[in-house]
Coordinates of C-alpha atoms in Angstrom, one line a residue:
M1 CA 94.3 101.9 110.5
K2 CA 92.7 98.7 112.0
V3 CA 92.1 95.8 109.9
P4 CA 90.9 92.4 110.8
R5 CA 93.4 89.6 111.3
R6 CA 92.0 87.6 108.6
A7 CA 91.7 90.3 106.0
L8 CA 93.5 89.5 102.7
S9 CA 93.4 93.1 101.4
V10 CA 92.2 96.6 102.3
F11 CA 91.4 99.7 100.5
C12 CA 93.2 102.9 101.2
P13 CA 91.1 105.4 102.8
H14 CA 93.2 108.3 101.0
C15 CA 93.7 106.9 97.3
Q16 CA 91.0 104.1 97.5
K17 CA 93.4 101.5 95.9
R18 CA 93.6 97.9 96.9
A19 CA 96.5 97.0 99.2
S20 CA 97.2 93.4 99.4
L21 CA 98.1 92.3 103.0
E22 CA 98.9 88.7 102.1
D23 CA 102.4 86.7 102.6
L24 CA 103.5 85.4 99.1
V25 CA 105.5 82.4 98.4
I26 CA 106.5 82.1 94.7
V27 CA 107.6 78.8 93.3
G28 CA 107.4 79.1 89.6
S29 CA 106.7 82.3 87.5
H30 CA 104.4 85.3 87.9
P31 CA 102.2 86.4 84.9
G32 CA 102.0 90.0 85.9
K33 CA 104.3 92.9 85.7
S34 CA 104.6 93.4 89.5
L35 CA 104.2 91.7 92.8
V36 CA 103.1 94.1 95.4
T37 CA 101.9 93.4 98.9
C38 CA 102.1 94.9 102.3
G39 CA 103.2 91.4 103.6
N40 CA 106.3 89.3 102.9
I41 CA 107.4 87.7 99.6
R42 CA 109.5 84.5 99.5
I43 CA 110.9 83.6 96.2
E44 CA 111.8 80.0 96.1
P45 CA 115.0 78.4 94.4
T46 CA 112.6 77.1 91.5
A47 CA 111.2 80.6 90.7
K48 CA 112.1 82.5 87.8
L49 CA 110.5 85.9 87.7
H50 CA 110.7 89.0 85.5
V51 CA 108.8 91.4 87.6
E52 CA 109.1 94.5 89.9
V53 CA 108.6 93.3 93.6
Q54 CA 107.4 95.5 96.4
A55 CA 106.9 94.2 99.9
H56 CA 107.4 94.6 103.6
R57 CA 110.3 91.9 103.5
V58 CA 111.6 90.1 100.5
V59 CA 113.8 86.8 100.6
V60 CA 114.9 85.8 97.4
N61 CA 116.4 82.2 96.8
G62 CA 115.3 81.9 93.0
R63 CA 116.2 84.2 90.0
I64 CA 114.4 87.6 89.7
K65 CA 115.0 90.2 86.8
G66 CA 113.5 93.6 87.9
P67 CA 113.6 96.0 91.1
I68 CA 113.0 95.0 94.5
T69 CA 111.8 97.5 97.2
A70 CA 111.3 96.7 100.7
S71 CA 110.0 98.5 103.8
E72 CA 111.9 96.5 106.1
S73 CA 114.6 94.2 104.5
V74 CA 115.7 92.3 101.5
E75 CA 117.6 89.1 101.8
V76 CA 119.3 87.3 99.0
G77 CA 119.9 83.8 99.8
P78 CA 123.0 81.4 98.5
T79 CA 121.0 80.4 95.3
G80 CA 119.4 83.9 94.8
H81 CA 120.2 85.7 91.6
V82 CA 118.9 89.3 91.4
I83 CA 119.2 91.5 88.2
G84 CA 118.0 94.7 89.0
D85 CA 118.2 97.3 91.7
I86 CA 117.4 96.7 95.6
R87 CA 116.0 99.3 97.8
A88 CA 115.5 98.6 101.6
P89 CA 116.7 99.6 104.7
R90 CA 118.5 96.5 105.5
I91 CA 119.8 94.4 102.9
V92 CA 121.4 90.8 103.7
V93 CA 123.5 89.1 100.9
Q94 CA 124.6 85.4 101.8
E95 CA 127.8 84.1 100.3
G96 CA 127.1 82.5 96.9
A97 CA 124.2 85.1 96.0
R98 CA 124.5 87.2 92.9
I99 CA 123.4 90.7 92.4
E100 CA 123.5 92.6 89.1
G101 CA 122.5 96.2 89.9
R102 CA 122.5 99.0 92.5
C103 CA 121.8 98.4 96.2
E104 CA 120.2 101.2 98.0
M105 CA 119.8 101.4 101.7
I106 CA 117.0 103.7 102.4
R107 CA 116.0 105.1 105.8
L108 CA 112.7 104.5 107.4
A109 CA 110.9 107.4 109.2
P110 CA 111.6 106.9 113.0
V111 CA 108.8 105.8 115.0
P112 CA 108.0 108.2 117.8
T113 CA 108.8 106.9 121.3
T114 CA 107.3 108.3 124.5
A115 CA 110.5 110.1 125.2
T116 CA 110.4 112.0 121.9
T117 CA 106.6 112.4 122.0
A118 CA 106.7 114.1 125.6
S119 CA 108.7 116.9 124.2
L120 CA 106.3 117.7 121.3
P121 CA 103.6 120.2 122.1
T122 CA 100.1 118.9 121.9
P123 CA 98.1 120.4 119.4
A124 CA 94.9 122.4 120.5
P125 CA 91.4 120.8 119.7
I126 CA 89.9 122.4 116.6
E127 CA 86.9 123.6 119.0
E128 CA 89.7 125.8 120.8
H129 CA 90.5 127.9 117.6
P130 CA 89.4 131.2 117.1
E131 CA 86.6 131.3 114.4
V132 CA 87.5 133.4 111.2
Q133 CA 85.3 136.5 110.8
I134 CA 84.9 138.1 107.3
P135 CA 82.7 141.0 107.0
G136 CA 79.7 140.1 104.9
I137 CA 80.3 136.3 105.0
N138 CA 79.0 133.9 107.2
L139 CA 81.3 130.9 107.5
P140 CA 80.4 127.7 109.1
K141 CA 82.3 126.6 112.2
P142 CA 84.7 124.0 111.2
R143 CA 84.3 120.2 112.1
P144 CA 87.1 117.6 112.9
L145 CA 87.5 115.1 110.3
M146 CA 86.6 111.7 111.2
P147 CA 88.0 108.5 109.7
P148 CA 86.1 106.3 107.4
R149 CA 84.5 103.4 109.2
L150 CA 85.5 100.1 108.0
R151 CA 82.8 97.5 107.1
G152 CA 83.6 93.9 108.7

C-alpha cells in the first residue's frame, strides 16, 4: 500500500482499523493499555510503563512491565528493565540490562528475490480462465478486484 510520506496513520483496507505510522519516544508514563505503531518506539531511562508494546523496532532504556512484540528487533539497553515476554526476529540485550520473562525469536516471512520469483509460475490473468457454465443459470463474468483508492 502506498502512503504519503507525511502520513501519521492509515486505515487498513481489509479491516478498516487505524494503524499508526509514527515513531514514538516515551519519557514518562503512558495512560493506555497498549502502545502500537508501525514505526519505532524508544523508551527513555526516565520512562516507567505498564503496557503492551507492539512496533517495528523497540529500544528499551527505561522500565516496562508488559509484553513486547516487534516485527524487526528489540534492544534492551544497559538501563533497560523488562518484566514480560519479548517476541521479535532479533533481540539485543546489552550488558546491565534486566529481563524477567521469556524471549522468543520469531521468523519473518522471507522477502521474495528476483532469483526466487523467476522460478515461480506466473498466474494467468482472470480473463483467460474459462467461464463456468451451469445449465439454467447465467453467471456474470468475474471481474478482477481493484484495490481501494487512497485519498490524499
